[in-house]
PDB file of C-alpha atoms in Angstrom:
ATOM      1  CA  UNK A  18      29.659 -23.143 -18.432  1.00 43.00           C
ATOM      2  CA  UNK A  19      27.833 -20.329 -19.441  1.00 47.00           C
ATOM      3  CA  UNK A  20      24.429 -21.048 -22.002  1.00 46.00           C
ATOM      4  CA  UNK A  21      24.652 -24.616 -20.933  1.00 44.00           C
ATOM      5  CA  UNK A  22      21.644 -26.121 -18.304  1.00 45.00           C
ATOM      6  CA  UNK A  23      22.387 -29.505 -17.173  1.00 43.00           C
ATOM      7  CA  UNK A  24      18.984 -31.154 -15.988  1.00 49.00           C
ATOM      8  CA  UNK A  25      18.665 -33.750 -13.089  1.00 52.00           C
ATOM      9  CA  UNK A  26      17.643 -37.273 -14.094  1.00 55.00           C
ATOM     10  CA  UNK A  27      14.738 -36.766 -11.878  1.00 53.00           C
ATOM     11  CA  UNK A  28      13.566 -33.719 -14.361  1.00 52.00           C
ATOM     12  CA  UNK A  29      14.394 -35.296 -17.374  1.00 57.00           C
ATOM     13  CA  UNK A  30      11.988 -37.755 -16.670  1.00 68.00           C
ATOM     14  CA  UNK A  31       9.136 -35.745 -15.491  1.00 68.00           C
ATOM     15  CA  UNK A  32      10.344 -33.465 -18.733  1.00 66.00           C
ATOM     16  CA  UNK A  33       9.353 -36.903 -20.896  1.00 72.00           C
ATOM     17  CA  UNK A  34       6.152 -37.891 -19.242  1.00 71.00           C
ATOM     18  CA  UNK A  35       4.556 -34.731 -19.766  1.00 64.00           C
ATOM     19  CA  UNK A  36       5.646 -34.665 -23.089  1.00 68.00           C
ATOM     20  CA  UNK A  37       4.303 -38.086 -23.943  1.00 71.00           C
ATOM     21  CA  UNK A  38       1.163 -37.051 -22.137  1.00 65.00           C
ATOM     22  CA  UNK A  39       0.444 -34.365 -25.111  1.00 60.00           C
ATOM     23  CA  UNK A  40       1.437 -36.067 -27.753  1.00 63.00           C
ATOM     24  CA  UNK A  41      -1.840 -37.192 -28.752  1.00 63.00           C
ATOM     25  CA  UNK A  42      -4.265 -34.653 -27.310  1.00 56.00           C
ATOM     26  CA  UNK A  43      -6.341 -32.883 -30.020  1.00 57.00           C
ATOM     27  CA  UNK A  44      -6.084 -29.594 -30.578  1.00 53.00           C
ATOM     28  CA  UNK A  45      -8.774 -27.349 -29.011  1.00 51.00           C
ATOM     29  CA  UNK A  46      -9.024 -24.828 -32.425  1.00 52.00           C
ATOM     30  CA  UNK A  47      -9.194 -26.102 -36.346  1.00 55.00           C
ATOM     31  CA  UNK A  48      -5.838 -26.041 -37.799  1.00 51.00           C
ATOM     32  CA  UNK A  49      -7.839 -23.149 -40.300  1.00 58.00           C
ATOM     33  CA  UNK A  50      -7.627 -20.932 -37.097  1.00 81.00           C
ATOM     34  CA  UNK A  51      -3.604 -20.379 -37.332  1.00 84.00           C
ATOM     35  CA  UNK A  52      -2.301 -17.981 -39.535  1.00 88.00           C
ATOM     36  CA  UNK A  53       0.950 -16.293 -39.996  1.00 89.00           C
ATOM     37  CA  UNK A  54       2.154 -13.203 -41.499  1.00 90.00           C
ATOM     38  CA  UNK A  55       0.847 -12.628 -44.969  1.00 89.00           C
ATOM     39  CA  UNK A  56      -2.061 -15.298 -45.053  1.00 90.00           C
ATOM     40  CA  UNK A  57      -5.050 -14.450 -46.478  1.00 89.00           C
ATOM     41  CA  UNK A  58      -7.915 -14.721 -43.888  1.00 89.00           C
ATOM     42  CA  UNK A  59     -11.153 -16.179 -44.794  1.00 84.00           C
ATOM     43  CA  UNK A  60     -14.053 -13.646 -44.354  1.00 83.00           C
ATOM     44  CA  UNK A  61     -16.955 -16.257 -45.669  1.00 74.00           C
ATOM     45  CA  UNK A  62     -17.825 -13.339 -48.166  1.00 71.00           C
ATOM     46  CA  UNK A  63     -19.011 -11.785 -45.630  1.00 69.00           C
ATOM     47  CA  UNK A  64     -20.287  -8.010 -46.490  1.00 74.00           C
ATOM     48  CA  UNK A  65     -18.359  -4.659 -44.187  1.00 79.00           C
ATOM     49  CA  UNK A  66     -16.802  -7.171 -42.335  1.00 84.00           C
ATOM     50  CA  UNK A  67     -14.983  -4.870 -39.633  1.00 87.00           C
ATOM     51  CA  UNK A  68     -10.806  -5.111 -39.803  1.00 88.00           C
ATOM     52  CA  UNK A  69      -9.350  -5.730 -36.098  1.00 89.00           C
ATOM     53  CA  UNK A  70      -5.679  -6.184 -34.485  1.00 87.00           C
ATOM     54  CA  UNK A  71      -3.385  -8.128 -36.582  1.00 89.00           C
ATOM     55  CA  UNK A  72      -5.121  -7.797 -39.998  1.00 92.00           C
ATOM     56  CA  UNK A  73      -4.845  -5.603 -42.960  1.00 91.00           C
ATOM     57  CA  UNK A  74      -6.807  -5.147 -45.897  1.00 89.00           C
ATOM     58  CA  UNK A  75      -4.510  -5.102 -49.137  1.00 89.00           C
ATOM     59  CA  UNK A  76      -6.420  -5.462 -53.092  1.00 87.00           C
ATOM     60  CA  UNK A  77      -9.423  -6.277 -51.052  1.00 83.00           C
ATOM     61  CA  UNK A  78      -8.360  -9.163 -49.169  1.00 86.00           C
ATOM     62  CA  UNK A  79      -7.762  -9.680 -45.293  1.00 89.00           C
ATOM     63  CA  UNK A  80      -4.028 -10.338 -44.521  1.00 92.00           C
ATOM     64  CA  UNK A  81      -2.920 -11.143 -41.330  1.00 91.00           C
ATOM     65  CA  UNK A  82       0.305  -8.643 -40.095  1.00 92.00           C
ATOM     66  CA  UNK A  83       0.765 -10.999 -37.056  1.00 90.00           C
ATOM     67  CA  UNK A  84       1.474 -14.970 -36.398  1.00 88.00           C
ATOM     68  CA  UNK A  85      -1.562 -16.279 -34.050  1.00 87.00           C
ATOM     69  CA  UNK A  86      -5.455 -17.500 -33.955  1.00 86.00           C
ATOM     70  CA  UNK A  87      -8.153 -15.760 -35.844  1.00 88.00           C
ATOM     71  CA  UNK A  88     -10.621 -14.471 -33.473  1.00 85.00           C
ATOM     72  CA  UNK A  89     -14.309 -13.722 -34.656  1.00 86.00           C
ATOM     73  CA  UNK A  90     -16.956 -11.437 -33.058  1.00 85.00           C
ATOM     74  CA  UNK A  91     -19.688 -10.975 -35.392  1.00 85.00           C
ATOM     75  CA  UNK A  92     -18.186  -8.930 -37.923  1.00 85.00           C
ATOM     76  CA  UNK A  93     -14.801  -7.846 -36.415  1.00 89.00           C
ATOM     77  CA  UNK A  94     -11.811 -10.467 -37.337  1.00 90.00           C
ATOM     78  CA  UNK A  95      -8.703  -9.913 -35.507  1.00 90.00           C
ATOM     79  CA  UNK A  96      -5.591 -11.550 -34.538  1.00 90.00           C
ATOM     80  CA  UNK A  97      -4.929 -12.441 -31.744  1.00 84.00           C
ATOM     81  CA  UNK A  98      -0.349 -12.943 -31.570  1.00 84.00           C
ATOM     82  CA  UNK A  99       0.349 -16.195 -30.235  1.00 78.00           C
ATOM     83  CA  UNK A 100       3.355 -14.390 -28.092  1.00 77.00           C
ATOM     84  CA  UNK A 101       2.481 -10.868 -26.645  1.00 77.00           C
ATOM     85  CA  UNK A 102       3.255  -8.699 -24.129  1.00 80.00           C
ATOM     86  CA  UNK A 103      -0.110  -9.214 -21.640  1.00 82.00           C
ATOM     87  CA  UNK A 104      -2.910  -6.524 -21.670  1.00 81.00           C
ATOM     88  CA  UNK A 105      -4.438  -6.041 -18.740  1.00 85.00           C
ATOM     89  CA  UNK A 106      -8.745  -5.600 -17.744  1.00 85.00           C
ATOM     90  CA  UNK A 107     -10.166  -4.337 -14.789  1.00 89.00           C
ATOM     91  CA  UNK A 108     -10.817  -7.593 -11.805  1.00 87.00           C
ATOM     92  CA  UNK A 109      -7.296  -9.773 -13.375  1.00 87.00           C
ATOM     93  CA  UNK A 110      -6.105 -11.653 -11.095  1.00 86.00           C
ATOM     94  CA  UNK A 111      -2.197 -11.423 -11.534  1.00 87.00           C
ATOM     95  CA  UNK A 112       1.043 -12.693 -10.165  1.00 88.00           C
ATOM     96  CA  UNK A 113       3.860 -10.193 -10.207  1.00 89.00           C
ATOM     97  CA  UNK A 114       7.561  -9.588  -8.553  1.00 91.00           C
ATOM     98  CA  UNK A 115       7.856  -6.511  -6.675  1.00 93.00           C
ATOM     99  CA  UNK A 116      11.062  -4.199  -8.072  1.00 93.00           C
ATOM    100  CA  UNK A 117      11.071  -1.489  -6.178  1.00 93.00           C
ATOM    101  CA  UNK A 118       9.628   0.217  -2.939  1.00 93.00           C
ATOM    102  CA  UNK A 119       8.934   3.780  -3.520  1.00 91.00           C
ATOM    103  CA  UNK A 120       7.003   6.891  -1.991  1.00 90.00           C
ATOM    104  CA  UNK A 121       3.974   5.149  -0.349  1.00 91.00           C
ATOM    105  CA  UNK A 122       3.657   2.654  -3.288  1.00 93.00           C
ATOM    106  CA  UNK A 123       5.620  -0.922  -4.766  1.00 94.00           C
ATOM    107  CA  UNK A 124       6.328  -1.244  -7.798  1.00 94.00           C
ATOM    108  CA  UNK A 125       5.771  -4.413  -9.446  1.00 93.00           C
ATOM    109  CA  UNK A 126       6.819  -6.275 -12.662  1.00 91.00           C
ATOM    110  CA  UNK A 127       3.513  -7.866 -14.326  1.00 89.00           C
ATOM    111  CA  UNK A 128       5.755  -8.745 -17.494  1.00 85.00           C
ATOM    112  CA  UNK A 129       2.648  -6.400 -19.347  1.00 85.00           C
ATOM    113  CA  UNK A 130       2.704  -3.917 -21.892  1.00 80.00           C
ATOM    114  CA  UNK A 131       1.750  -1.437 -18.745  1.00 80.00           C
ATOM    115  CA  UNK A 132       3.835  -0.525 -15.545  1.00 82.00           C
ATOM    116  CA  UNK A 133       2.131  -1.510 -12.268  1.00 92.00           C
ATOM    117  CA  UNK A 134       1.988   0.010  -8.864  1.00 94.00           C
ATOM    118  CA  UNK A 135       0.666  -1.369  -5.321  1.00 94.00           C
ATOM    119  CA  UNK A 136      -0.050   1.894  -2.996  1.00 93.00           C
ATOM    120  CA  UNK A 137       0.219   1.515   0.376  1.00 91.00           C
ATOM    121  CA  UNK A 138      -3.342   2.665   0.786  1.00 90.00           C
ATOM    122  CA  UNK A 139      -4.654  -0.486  -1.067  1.00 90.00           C
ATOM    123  CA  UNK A 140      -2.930  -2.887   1.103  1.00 91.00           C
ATOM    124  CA  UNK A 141      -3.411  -4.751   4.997  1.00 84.00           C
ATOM    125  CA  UNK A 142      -2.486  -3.702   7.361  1.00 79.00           C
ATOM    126  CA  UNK A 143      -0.266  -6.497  10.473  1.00 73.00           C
ATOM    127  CA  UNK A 144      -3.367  -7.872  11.893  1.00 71.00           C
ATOM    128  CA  UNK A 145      -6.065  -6.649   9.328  1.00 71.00           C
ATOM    129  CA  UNK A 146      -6.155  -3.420  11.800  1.00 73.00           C
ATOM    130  CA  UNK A 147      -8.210  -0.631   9.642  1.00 76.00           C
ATOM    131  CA  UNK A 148      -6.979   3.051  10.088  1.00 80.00           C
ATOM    132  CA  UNK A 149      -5.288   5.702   7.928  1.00 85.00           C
ATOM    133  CA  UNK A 150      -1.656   5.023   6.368  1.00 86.00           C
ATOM    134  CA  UNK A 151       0.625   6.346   9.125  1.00 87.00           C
ATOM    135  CA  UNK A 152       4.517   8.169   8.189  1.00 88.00           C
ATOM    136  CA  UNK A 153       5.528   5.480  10.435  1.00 89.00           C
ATOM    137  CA  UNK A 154       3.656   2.700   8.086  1.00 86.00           C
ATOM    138  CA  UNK A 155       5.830   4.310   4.990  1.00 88.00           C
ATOM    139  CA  UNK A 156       8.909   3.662   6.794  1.00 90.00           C
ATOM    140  CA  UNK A 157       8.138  -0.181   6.985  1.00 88.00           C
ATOM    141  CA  UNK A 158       6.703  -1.075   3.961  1.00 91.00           C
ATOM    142  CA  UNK A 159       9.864  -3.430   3.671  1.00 91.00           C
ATOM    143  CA  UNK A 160       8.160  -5.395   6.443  1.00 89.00           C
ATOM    144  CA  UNK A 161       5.162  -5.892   4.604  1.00 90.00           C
ATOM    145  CA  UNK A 162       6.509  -6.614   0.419  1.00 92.00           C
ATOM    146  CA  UNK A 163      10.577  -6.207  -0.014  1.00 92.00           C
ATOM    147  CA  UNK A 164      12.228  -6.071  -3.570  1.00 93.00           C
ATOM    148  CA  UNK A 165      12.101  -9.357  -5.028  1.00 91.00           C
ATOM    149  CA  UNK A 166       8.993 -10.703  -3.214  1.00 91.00           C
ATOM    150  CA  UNK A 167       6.122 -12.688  -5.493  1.00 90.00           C
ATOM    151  CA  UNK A 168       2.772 -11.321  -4.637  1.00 90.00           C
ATOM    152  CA  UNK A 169      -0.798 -12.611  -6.080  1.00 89.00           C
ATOM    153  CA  UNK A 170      -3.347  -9.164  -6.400  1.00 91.00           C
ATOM    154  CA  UNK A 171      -5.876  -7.693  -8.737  1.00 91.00           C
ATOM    155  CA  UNK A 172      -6.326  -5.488 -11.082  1.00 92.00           C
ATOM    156  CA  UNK A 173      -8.009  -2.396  -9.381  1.00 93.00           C
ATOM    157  CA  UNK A 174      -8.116   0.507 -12.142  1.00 93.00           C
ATOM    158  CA  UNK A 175      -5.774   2.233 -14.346  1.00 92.00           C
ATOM    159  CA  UNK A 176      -4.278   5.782 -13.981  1.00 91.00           C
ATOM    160  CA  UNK A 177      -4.756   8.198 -16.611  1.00 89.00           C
ATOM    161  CA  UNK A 178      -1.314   6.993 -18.058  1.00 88.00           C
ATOM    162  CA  UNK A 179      -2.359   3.737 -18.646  1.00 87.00           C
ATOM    163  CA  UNK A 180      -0.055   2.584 -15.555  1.00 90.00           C
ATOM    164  CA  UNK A 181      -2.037  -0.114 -13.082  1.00 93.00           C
ATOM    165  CA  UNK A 182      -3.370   0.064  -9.782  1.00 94.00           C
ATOM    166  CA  UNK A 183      -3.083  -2.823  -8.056  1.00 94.00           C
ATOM    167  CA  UNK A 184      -4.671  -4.059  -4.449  1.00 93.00           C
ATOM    168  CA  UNK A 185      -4.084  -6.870  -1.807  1.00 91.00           C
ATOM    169  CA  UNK A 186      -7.220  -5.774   0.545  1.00 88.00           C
ATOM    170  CA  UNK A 187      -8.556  -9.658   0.391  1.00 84.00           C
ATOM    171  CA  UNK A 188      -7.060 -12.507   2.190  1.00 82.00           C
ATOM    172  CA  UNK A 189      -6.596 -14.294  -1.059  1.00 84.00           C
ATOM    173  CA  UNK A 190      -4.174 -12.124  -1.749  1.00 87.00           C
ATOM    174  CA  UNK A 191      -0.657 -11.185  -1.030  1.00 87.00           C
ATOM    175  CA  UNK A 192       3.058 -12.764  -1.020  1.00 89.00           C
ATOM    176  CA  UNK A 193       3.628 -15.854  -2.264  1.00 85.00           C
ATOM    177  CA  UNK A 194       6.338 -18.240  -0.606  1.00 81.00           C
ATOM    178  CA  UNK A 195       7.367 -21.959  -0.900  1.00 78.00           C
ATOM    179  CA  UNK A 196       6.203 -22.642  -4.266  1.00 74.00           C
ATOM    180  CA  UNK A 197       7.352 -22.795  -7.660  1.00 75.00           C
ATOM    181  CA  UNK A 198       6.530 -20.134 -10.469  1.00 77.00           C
ATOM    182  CA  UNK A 199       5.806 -21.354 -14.390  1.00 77.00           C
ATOM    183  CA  UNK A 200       5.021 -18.577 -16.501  1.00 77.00           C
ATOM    184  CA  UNK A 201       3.205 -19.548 -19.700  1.00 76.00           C
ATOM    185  CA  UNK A 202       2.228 -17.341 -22.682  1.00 75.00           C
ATOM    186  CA  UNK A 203      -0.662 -14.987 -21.719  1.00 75.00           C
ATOM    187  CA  UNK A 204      -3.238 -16.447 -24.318  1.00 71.00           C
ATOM    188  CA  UNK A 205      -2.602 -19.561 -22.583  1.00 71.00           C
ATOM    189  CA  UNK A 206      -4.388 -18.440 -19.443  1.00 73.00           C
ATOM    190  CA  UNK A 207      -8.355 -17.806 -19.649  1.00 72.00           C
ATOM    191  CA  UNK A 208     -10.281 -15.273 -17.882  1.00 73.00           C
ATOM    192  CA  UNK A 209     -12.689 -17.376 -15.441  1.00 72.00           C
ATOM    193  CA  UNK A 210     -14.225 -16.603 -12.181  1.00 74.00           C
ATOM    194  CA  UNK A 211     -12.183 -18.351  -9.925  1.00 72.00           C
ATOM    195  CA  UNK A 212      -8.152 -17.842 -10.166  1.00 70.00           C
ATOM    196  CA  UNK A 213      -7.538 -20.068  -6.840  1.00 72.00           C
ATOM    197  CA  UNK A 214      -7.765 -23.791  -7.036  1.00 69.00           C
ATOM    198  CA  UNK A 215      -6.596 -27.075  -5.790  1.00 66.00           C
ATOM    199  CA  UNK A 216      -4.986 -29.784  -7.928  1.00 62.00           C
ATOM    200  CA  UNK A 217      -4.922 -32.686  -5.391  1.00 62.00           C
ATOM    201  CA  UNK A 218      -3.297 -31.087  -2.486  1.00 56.00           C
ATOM    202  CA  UNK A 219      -1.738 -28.495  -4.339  1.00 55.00           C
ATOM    203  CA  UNK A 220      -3.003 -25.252  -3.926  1.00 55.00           C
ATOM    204  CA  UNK A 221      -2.522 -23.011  -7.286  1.00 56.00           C
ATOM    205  CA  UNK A 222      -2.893 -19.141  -8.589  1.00 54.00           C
ATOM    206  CA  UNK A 223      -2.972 -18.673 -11.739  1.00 55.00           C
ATOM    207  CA  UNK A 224      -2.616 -15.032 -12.427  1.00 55.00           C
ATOM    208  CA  UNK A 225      -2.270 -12.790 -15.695  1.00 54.00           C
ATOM    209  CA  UNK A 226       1.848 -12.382 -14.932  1.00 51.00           C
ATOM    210  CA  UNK A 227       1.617 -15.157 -18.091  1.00 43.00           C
ATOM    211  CA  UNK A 228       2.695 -17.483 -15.512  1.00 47.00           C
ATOM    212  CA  UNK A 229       0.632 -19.764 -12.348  1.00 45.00           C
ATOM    213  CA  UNK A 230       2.186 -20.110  -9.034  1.00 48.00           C
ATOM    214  CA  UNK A 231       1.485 -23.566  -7.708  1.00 47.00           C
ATOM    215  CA  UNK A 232       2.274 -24.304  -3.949  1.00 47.00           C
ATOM    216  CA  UNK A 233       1.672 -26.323  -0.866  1.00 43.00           C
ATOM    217  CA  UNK A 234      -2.084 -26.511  -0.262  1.00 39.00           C
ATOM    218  CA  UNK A 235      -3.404 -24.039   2.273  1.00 32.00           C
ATOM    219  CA  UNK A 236      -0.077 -21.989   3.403  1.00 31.00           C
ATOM    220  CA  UNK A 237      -0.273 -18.937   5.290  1.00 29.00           C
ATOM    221  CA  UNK A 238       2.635 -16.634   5.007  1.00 27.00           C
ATOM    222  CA  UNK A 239       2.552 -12.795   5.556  1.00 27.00           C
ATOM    223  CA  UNK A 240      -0.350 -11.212   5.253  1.00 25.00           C
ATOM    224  CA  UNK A 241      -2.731 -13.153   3.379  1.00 28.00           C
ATOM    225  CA  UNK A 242      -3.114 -16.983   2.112  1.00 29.00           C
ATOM    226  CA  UNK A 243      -0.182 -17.650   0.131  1.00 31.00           C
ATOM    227  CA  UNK A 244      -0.991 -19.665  -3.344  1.00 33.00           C
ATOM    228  CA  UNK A 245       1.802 -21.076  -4.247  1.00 35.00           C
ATOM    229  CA  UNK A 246       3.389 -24.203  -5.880  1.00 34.00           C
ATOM    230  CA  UNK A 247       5.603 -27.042  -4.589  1.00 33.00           C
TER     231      UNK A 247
END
């Protein structure tokens, strides 16, 4: 029936042991760093204290407009939403689902507050070859990412619209097969040096499409090493 998901006992189980795993893990952030809409935030009478995102200053106290964690640096207190649409920075690693295949570019679904485009120019080449983007290379771009397709690639720069440039030049990146996708609240992943790892045999990327892609360990599917999950 429609609305209605009717779980395996296999996943119910694995649904309970992870849950009993967390019950009693501490929290990483004082209970003082949550606030919801309306809550007056603490500025340690702190003088020109600097309003950011998710605050507003009403009979000189800082309210907070949004639900989330209070974020401090020096004098600037913002808000940082506990759900949000992800904001992209130059050198993200992300995972996103291509949409469409247009002129000489993909287009692909980041779930960000930003559209996203691949150009053909900022991809490899069958067999790493190194030339100028041929007509005949437009014409099978379908061979290389198809509608639908999960891809791992980086933030390369942003167009004067705000839109995103993507790229897939390294072999670290590209489509993503044979796995299984978990997205996750964008807060939830942090920005760290290395976005490719290994969880005992498992090889996973965890991207800034608010989700990580976790797959068999060291599979190589079109053109680059494909991250995915099992």
């Amino acid at each position: 029936m429609p609305g209605i998901t009717i779980q395996s006992p296999q996943q119910t189980d694995t649904a309970a042991i992870a849950e009993a795993a967390f019950v009693n893990v501490p929290s990483l952030l004082p209970e003082s760093s949550y606030v919801c809409v309306g809550d007056t935030i603490d500025t340690g009478q702190q003088e020109g204290f600097l309003r950011g995102h998710g605050t507003q200053v009403v009979d000189g106290n800082l309210l907070a407009t949004v639900c989330g964690v209070i974020q401090r640096v020096n004098k600037l207190i913002s808000v940082v939403p506990v759900k949000a649409r992800y904001n992209p920075e130059l050198g993200d690693v992300v995972v996103g689902r291509v949409t469409e295949v247009a002129n000489k570019r993909w287009r692909i679904d980041l779930k960000s507050r930003q559209a996203a485009a691949l150009m053909l120019s900022a991809v490899n080449l069958p067999g790493g070859v190194q030339r100028r983007r041929t007509a005949e290379d437009e014409l099978n771009m379908r061979e290389v990412y198809t509608e639908g397709d999960l891809i791992s690639a980086e933030v390369q720069s942003f167009y004067a619209d705000g839109a995103i440039a993507l790229h897939t030049r390294s072999l670290k990146y590209g489509k993503l097969a044979n796995g299984q996708i978990v997205e996750v609240p964008p807060n939830l992943i942090k920005r760290q040096k290395q976005h490719f790892t290994t969880l005992e045999g498992t090889a996973a990327s965890v991207g800034y499409r608010s989700t990580a892609d976790l797959g068999p360990q060291w599979s190589h599917l079109g053109f680059g090493r494909e991250q995915t999950t099992a």
